mmCIF file of C-alpha atoms in Angstrom:
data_model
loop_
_atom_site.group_PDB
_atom_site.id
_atom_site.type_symbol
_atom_site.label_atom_id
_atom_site.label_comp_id
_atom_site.label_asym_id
_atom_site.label_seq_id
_atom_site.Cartn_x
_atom_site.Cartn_y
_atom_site.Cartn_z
ATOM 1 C CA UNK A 7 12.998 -11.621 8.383
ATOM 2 C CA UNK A 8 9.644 -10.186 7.678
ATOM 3 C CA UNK A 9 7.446 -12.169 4.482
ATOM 4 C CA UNK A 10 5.267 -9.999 2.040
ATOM 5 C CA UNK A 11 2.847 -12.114 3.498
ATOM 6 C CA UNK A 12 3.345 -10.363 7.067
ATOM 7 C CA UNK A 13 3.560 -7.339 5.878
ATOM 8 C CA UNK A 14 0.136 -7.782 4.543
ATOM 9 C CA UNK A 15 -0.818 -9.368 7.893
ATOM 10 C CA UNK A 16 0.620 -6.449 10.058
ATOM 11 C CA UNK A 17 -1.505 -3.673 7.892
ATOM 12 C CA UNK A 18 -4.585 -5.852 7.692
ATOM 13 C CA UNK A 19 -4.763 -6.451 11.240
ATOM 14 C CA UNK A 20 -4.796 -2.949 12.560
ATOM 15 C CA UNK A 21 -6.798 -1.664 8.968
ATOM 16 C CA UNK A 22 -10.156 -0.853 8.981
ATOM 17 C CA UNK A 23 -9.657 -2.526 5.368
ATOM 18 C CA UNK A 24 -10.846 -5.930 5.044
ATOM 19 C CA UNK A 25 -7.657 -8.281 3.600
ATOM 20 C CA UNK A 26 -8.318 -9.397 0.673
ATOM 21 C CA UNK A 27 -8.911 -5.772 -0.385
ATOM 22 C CA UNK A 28 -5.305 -4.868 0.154
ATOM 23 C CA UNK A 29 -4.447 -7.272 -2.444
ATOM 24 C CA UNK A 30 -4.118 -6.013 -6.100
ATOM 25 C CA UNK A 31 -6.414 -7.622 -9.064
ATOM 26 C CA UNK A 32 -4.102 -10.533 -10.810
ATOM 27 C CA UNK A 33 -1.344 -10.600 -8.408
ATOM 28 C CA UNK A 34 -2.470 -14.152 -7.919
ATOM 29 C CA UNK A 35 -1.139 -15.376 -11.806
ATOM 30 C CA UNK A 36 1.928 -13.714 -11.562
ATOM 31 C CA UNK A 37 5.188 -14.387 -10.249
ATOM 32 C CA UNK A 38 6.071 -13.084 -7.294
ATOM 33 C CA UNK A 39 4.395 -10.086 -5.388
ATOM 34 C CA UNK A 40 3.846 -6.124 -6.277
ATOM 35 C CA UNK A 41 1.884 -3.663 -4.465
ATOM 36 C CA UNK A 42 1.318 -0.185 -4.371
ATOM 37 C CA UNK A 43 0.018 2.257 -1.514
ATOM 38 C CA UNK A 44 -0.557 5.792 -0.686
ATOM 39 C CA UNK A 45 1.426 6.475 2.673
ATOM 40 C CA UNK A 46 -1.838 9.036 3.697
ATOM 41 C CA UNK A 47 -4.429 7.289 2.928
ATOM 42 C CA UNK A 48 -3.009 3.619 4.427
ATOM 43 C CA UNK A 49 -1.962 5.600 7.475
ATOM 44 C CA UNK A 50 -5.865 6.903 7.652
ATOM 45 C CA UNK A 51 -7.127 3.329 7.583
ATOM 46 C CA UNK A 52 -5.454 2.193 10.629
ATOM 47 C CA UNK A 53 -7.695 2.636 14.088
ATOM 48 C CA UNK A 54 -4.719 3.160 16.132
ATOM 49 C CA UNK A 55 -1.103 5.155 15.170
ATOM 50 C CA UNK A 56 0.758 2.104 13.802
ATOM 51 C CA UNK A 57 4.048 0.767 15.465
ATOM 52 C CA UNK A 58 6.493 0.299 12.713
ATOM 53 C CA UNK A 59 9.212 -2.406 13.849
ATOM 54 C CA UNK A 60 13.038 -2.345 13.199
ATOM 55 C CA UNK A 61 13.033 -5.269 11.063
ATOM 56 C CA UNK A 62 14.605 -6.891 8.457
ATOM 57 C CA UNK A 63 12.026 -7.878 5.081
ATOM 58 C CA UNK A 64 11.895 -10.312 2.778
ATOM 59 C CA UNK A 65 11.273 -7.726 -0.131
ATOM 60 C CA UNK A 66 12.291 -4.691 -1.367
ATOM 61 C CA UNK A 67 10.460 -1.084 -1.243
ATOM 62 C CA UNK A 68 10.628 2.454 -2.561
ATOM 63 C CA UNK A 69 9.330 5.260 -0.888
ATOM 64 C CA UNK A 70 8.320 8.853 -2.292
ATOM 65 C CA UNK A 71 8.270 10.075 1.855
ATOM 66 C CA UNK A 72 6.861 13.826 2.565
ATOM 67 C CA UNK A 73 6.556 15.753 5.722
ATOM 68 C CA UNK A 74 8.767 15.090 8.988
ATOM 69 C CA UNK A 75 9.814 11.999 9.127
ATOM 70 C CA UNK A 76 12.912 10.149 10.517
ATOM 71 C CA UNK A 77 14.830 6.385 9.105
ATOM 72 C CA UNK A 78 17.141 4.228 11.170
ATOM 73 C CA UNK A 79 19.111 1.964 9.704
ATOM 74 C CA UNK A 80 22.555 0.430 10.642
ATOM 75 C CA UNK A 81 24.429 3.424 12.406
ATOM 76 C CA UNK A 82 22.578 5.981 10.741
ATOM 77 C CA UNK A 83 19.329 8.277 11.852
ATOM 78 C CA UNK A 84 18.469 10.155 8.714
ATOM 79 C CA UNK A 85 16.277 12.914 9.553
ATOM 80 C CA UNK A 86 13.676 14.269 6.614
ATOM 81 C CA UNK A 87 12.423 17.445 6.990
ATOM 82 C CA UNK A 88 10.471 17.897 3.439
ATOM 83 C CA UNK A 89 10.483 14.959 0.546
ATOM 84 C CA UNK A 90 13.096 12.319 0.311
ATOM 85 C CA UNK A 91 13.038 9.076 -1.809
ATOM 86 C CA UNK A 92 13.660 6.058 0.031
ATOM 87 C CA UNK A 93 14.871 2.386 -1.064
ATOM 88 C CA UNK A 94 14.946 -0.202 0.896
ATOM 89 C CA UNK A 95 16.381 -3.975 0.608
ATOM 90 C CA UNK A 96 16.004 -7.646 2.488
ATOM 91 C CA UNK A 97 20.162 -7.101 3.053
ATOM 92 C CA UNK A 98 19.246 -4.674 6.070
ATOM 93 C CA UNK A 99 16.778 -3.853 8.548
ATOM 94 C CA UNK A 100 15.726 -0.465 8.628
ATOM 95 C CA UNK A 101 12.782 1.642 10.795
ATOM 96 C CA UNK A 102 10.565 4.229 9.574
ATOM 97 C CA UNK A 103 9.479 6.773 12.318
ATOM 98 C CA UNK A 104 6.793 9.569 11.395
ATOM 99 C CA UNK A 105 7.190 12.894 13.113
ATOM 100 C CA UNK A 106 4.224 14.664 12.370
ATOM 101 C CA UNK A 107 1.328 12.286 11.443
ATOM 102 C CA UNK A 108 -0.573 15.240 10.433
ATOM 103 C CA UNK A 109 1.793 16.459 7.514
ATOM 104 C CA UNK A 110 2.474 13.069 6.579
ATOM 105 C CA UNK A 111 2.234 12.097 2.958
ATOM 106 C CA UNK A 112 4.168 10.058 0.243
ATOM 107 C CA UNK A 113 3.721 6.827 -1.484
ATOM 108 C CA UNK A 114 5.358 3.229 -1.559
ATOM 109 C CA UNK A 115 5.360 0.227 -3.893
ATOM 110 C CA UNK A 116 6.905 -3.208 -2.379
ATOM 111 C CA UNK A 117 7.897 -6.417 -4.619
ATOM 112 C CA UNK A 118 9.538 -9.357 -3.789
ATOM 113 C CA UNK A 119 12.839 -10.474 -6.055
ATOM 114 C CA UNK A 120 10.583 -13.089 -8.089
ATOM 115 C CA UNK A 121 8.414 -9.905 -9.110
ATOM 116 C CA UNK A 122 11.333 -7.881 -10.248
ATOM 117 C CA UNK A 123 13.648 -10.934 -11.193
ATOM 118 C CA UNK A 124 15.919 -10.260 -14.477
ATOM 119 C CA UNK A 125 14.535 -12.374 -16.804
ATOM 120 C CA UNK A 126 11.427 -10.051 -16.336
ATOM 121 C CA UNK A 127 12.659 -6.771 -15.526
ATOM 122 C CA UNK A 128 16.358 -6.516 -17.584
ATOM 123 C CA UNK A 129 17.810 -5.239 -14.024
ATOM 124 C CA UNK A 130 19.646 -7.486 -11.925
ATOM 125 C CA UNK A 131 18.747 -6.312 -7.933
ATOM 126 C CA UNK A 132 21.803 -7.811 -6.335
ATOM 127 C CA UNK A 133 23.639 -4.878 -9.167
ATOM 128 C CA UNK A 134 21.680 -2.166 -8.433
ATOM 129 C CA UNK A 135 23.802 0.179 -6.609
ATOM 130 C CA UNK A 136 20.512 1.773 -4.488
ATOM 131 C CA UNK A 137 20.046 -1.484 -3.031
ATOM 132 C CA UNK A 138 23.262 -2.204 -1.835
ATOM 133 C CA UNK A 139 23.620 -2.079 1.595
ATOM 134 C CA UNK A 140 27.366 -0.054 1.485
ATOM 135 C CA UNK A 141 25.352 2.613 -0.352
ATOM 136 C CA UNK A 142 23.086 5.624 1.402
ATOM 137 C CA UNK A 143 19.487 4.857 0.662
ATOM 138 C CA UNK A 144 17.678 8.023 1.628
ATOM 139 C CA UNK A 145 17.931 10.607 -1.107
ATOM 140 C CA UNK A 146 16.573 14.335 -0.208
ATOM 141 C CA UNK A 147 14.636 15.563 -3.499
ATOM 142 C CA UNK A 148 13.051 19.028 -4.298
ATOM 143 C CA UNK A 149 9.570 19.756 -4.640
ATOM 144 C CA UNK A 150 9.868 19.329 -8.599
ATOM 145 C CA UNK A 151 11.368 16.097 -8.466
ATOM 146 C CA UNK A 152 9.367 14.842 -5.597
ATOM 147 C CA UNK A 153 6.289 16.027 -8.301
ATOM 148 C CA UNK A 154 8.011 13.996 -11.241
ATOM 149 C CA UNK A 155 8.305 10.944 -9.005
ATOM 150 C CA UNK A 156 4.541 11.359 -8.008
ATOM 151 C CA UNK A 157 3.637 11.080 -11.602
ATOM 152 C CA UNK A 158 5.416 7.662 -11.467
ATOM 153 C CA UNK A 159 3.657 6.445 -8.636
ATOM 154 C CA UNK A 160 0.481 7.992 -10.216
ATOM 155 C CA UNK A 161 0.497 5.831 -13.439
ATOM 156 C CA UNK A 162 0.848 2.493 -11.212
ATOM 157 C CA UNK A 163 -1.768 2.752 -9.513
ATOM 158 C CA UNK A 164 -4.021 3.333 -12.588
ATOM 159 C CA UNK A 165 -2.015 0.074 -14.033
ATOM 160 C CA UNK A 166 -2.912 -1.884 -11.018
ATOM 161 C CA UNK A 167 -5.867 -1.166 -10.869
ATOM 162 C CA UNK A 168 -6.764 -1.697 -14.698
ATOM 163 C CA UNK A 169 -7.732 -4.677 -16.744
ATOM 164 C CA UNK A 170 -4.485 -4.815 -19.323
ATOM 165 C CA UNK A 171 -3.456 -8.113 -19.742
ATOM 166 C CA UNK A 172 0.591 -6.945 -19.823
ATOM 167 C CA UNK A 173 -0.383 -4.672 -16.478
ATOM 168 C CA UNK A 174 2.618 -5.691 -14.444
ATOM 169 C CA UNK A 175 5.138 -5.931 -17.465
ATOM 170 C CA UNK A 176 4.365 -2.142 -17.505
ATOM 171 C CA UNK A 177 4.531 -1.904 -13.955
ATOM 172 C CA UNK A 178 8.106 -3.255 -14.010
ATOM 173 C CA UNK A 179 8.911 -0.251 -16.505
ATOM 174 C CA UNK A 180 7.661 1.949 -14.119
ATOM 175 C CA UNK A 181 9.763 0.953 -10.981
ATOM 176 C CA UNK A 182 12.556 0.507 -13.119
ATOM 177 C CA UNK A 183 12.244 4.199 -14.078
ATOM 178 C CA UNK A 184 12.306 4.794 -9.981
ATOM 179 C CA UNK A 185 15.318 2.755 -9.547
ATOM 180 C CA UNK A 186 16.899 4.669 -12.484
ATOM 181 C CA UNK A 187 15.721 7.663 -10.620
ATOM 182 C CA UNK A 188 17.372 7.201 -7.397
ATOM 183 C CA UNK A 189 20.530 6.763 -9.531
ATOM 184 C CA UNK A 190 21.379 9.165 -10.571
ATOM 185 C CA UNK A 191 20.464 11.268 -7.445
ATOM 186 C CA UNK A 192 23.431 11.669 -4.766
ATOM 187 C CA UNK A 193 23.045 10.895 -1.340
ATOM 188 C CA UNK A 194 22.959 13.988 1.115
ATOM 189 C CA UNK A 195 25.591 14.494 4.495
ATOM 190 C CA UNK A 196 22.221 17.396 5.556
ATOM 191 C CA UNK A 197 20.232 14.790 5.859
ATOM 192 C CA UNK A 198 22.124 13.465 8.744
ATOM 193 C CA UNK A 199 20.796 13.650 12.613
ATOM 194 C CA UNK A 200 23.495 14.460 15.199
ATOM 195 C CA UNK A 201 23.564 10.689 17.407
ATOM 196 C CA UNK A 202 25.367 8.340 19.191
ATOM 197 C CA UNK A 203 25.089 5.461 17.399
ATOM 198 C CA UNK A 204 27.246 2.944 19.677
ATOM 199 C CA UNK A 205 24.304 1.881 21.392
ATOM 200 C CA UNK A 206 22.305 1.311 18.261
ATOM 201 C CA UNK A 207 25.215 -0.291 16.571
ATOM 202 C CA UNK A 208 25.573 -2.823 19.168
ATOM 203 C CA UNK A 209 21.859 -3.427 19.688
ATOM 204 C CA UNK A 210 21.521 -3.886 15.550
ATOM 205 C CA UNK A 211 24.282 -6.722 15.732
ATOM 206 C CA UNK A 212 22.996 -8.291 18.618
ATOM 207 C CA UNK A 213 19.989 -8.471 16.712
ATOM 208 C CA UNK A 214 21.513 -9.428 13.279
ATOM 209 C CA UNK A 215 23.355 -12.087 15.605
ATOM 210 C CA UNK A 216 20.441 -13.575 17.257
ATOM 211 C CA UNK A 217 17.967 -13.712 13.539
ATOM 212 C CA UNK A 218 20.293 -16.565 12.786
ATOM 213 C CA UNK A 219 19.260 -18.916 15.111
ATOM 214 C CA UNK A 220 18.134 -21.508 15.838
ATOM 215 C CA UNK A 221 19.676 -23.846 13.007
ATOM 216 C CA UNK A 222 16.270 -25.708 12.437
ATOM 217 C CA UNK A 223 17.510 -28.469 9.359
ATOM 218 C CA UNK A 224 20.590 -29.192 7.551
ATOM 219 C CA UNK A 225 19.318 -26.948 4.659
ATOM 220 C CA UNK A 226 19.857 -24.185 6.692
ATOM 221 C CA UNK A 227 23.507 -22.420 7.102
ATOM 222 C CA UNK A 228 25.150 -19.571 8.149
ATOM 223 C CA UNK A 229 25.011 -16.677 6.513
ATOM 224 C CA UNK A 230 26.918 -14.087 8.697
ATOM 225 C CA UNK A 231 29.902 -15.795 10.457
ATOM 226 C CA UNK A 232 32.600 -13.184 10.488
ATOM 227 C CA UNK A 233 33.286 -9.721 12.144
ATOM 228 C CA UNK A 234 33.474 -8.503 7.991
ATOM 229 C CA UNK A 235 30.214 -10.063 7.507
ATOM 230 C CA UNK A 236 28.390 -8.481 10.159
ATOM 231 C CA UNK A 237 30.585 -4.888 9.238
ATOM 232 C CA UNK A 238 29.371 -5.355 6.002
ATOM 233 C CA UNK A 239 25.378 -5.941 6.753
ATOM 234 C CA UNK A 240 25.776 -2.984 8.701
ATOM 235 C CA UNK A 241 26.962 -0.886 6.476
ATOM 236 C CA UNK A 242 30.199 0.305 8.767
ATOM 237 C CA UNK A 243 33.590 -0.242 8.710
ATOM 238 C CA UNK A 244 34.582 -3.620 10.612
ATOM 239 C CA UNK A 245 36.971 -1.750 13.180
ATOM 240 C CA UNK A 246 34.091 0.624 14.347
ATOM 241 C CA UNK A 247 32.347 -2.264 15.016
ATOM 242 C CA UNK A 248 34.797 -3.954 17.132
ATOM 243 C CA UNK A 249 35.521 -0.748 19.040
ATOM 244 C CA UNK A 250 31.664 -0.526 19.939
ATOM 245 C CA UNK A 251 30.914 -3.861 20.872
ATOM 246 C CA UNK A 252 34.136 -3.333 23.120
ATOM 247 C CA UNK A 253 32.650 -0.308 24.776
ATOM 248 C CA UNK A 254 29.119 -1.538 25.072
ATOM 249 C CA UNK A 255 29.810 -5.414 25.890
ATOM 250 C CA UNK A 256 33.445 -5.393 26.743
ATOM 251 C CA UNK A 257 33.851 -8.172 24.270
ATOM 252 C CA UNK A 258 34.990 -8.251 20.824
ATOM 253 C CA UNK A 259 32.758 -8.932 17.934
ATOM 254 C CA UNK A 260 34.895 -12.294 17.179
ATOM 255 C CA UNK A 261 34.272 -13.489 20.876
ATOM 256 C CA UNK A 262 30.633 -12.911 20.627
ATOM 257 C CA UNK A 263 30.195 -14.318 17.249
ATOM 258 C CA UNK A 264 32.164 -17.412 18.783
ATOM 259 C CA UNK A 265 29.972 -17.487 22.086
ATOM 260 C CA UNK A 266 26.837 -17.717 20.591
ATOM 261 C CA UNK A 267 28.269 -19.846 17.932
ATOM 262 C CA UNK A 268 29.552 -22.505 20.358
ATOM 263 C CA UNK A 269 26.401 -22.639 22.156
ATOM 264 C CA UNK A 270 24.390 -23.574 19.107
ATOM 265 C CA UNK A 271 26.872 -26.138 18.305
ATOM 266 C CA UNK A 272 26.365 -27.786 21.736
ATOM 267 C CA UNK A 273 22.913 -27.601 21.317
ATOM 268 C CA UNK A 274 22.921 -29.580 18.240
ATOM 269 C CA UNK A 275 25.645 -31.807 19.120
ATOM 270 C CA UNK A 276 23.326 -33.020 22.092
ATOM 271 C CA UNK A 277 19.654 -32.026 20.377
ATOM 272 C CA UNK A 278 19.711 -33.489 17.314
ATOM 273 C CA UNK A 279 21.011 -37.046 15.330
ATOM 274 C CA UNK A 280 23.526 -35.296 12.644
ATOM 275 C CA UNK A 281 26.643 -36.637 11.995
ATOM 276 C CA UNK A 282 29.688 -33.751 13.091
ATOM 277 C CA UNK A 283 30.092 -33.258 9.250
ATOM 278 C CA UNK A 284 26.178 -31.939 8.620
ATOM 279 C CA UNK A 285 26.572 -29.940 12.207
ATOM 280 C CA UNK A 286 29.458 -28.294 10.886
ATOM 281 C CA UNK A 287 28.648 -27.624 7.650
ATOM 282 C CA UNK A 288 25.468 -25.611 8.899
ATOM 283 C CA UNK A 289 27.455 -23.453 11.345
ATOM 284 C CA UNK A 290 29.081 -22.342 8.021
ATOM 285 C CA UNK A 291 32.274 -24.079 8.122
ATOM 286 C CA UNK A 292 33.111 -25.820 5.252
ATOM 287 C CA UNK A 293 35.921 -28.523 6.606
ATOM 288 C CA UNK A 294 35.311 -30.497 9.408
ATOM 289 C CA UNK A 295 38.957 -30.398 10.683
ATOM 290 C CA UNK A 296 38.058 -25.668 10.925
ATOM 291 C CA UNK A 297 34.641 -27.011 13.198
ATOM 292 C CA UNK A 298 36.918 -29.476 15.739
ATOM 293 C CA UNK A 299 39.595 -27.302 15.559
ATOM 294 C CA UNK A 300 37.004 -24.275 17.035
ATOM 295 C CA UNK A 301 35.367 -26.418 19.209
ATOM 296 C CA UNK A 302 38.234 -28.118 21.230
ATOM 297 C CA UNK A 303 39.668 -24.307 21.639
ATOM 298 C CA UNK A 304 36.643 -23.484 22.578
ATOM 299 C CA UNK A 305 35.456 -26.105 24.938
ATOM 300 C CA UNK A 306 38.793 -28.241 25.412
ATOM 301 C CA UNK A 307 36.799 -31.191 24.410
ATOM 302 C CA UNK A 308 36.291 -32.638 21.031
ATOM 303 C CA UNK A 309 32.974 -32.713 19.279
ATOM 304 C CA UNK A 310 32.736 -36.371 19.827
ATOM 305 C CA UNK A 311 33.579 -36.247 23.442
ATOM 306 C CA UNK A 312 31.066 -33.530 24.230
ATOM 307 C CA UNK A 313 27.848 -35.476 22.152
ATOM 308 C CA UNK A 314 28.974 -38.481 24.737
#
């Protein structure tokens, strides 16, 4: 999963801007991390078109996106043909694909959870239905909302760039006011590309699949273990998922979630000193008699008998 911090490495390093530029006045007493940028004029800075990953991040971001543009996430392509507002969460990865660089246009503002958290802000994130990841997150606007949004985006970057001493308490308003935005806007089917999505489907769980590993320390655990999980994260319904892996793989999701979840057990039965219990209770199950149950069917040995 991408850091704020590599997002500021990835547009510093092909930016004609020098780093510590990119960086907004303050950020460094408060809590967490807030930006804002101007799509244009960051796009402008770069030396070469930038490559924009299909990624998962750490934080969260809102977009005011104009011209062409087209956004991939889970089994979707959402094609933009004029302005669209855009959130975007760590609970999914997403990719952002300009079509015409020469019409493009917009702006962003990212934060990270400790920015935004609700002690702060009075909105609880993980609540917020724009960032959950069953919801749609692309929202096509009209050129007078698109304006009142602007006006938003407008007034923090004069707060960011001003000397108040309550700047980003203000700034906090202001995205809240874009989350409230996006709201109470609903999602539209137009904005839909025609696509076969199997192969993206299966390539996004693959993906999702492989970001969990390698199991690195004991503090570290499973997040995604079942076919619902991974259904879920993707933002599709759990039997579509089997029936693509199944075409594309010839496997269900359940076997490959096992495979590659067997093979990191080995590795850490024979890699590493932890007892069964801590190996177990990283690869997300919480009994020990669930993990030697899996891995005898699995391997017809027993834990024990394999780390001999």
């Amino acid at each position: 999963m991408k850091s704020i911090d590599e997002f500021y490495n990835d547009i510093t390093y092909g930016s004609k801007s020098e780093g510590n530029s990119l960086l907004p006045n303050g950020i460094q007493k408060e809590l967490g991390q807030f930006n804002v940028f101007n799509i244009r004029e960051l796009f402008e800075s770069f030396d070469e078109k930038p490559e924009i990953p299909y990624d998962s991040r750490s934080y969260y971001k809102i977009s005011l996106i104009k011209g062409k543009n087209r956004v991939e996430y889970a089994d979707k392509v959402i094609c933009i043909e004029k302005n669209a507002l855009l959130f975007t969460t760590p609970k999914i990865p997403y990719h952002y694909v300009p079509q015409d660089l020469n019409k493009l246009a917009g702006q962003f503002c990212v934060f990270t959870t400790a920015f935004f958290m609700k002690e702060k802000s009075g909105i609880d994130l993980d609540n917020v239905s724009v960032f959950q990841p069953e919801e749609h997150p692309v929202f096509e606007i009209t050129d007078e909302e698109a304006g009142q949004i602007e006006l938003i985006f407008n007034k923090i970057h004069v707060e960011i760039n001003s000397s108040y001493t309550f700047k980003y308490d203000l700034i906090r308003n202001y995205v809240a006011e874009l989350i409230h935005f996006g709201q109470k806007l609903q999602p539209s089917a137009t904005l839909y590309c025609k696509h076969n999505s199997a192969a993206r489907v299966a390539s996004l769980f693959l993906e999702l699949l492989e970001r969990q590993y390698p199991i690195d320390s004991m503090r570290q655990r499973l997040e995604l273990k079942t076919a619902k999980d991974f259904a879920d994260r993707l933002s599709i319904h759990v039997n579509h998922l089997n029936k693509v892996l199944r075409e594309t793989t010839g496997k269900t999701t359940t076997e490959l979630i096992s495979n590659r979840l067997i093979n990191e057990a080995k590795i850490l039965l024979k890699e590493t000193d932890w007892n069964i219990s801590e190996v177990a209770y990283s690869l997300g199950f919480d009994e020990l008699s669930h993990f030697s149950h899996f891995f005898k069917k699995q391997t017809s040995l027993t834990a024990l008998a394999f780390r001999k």
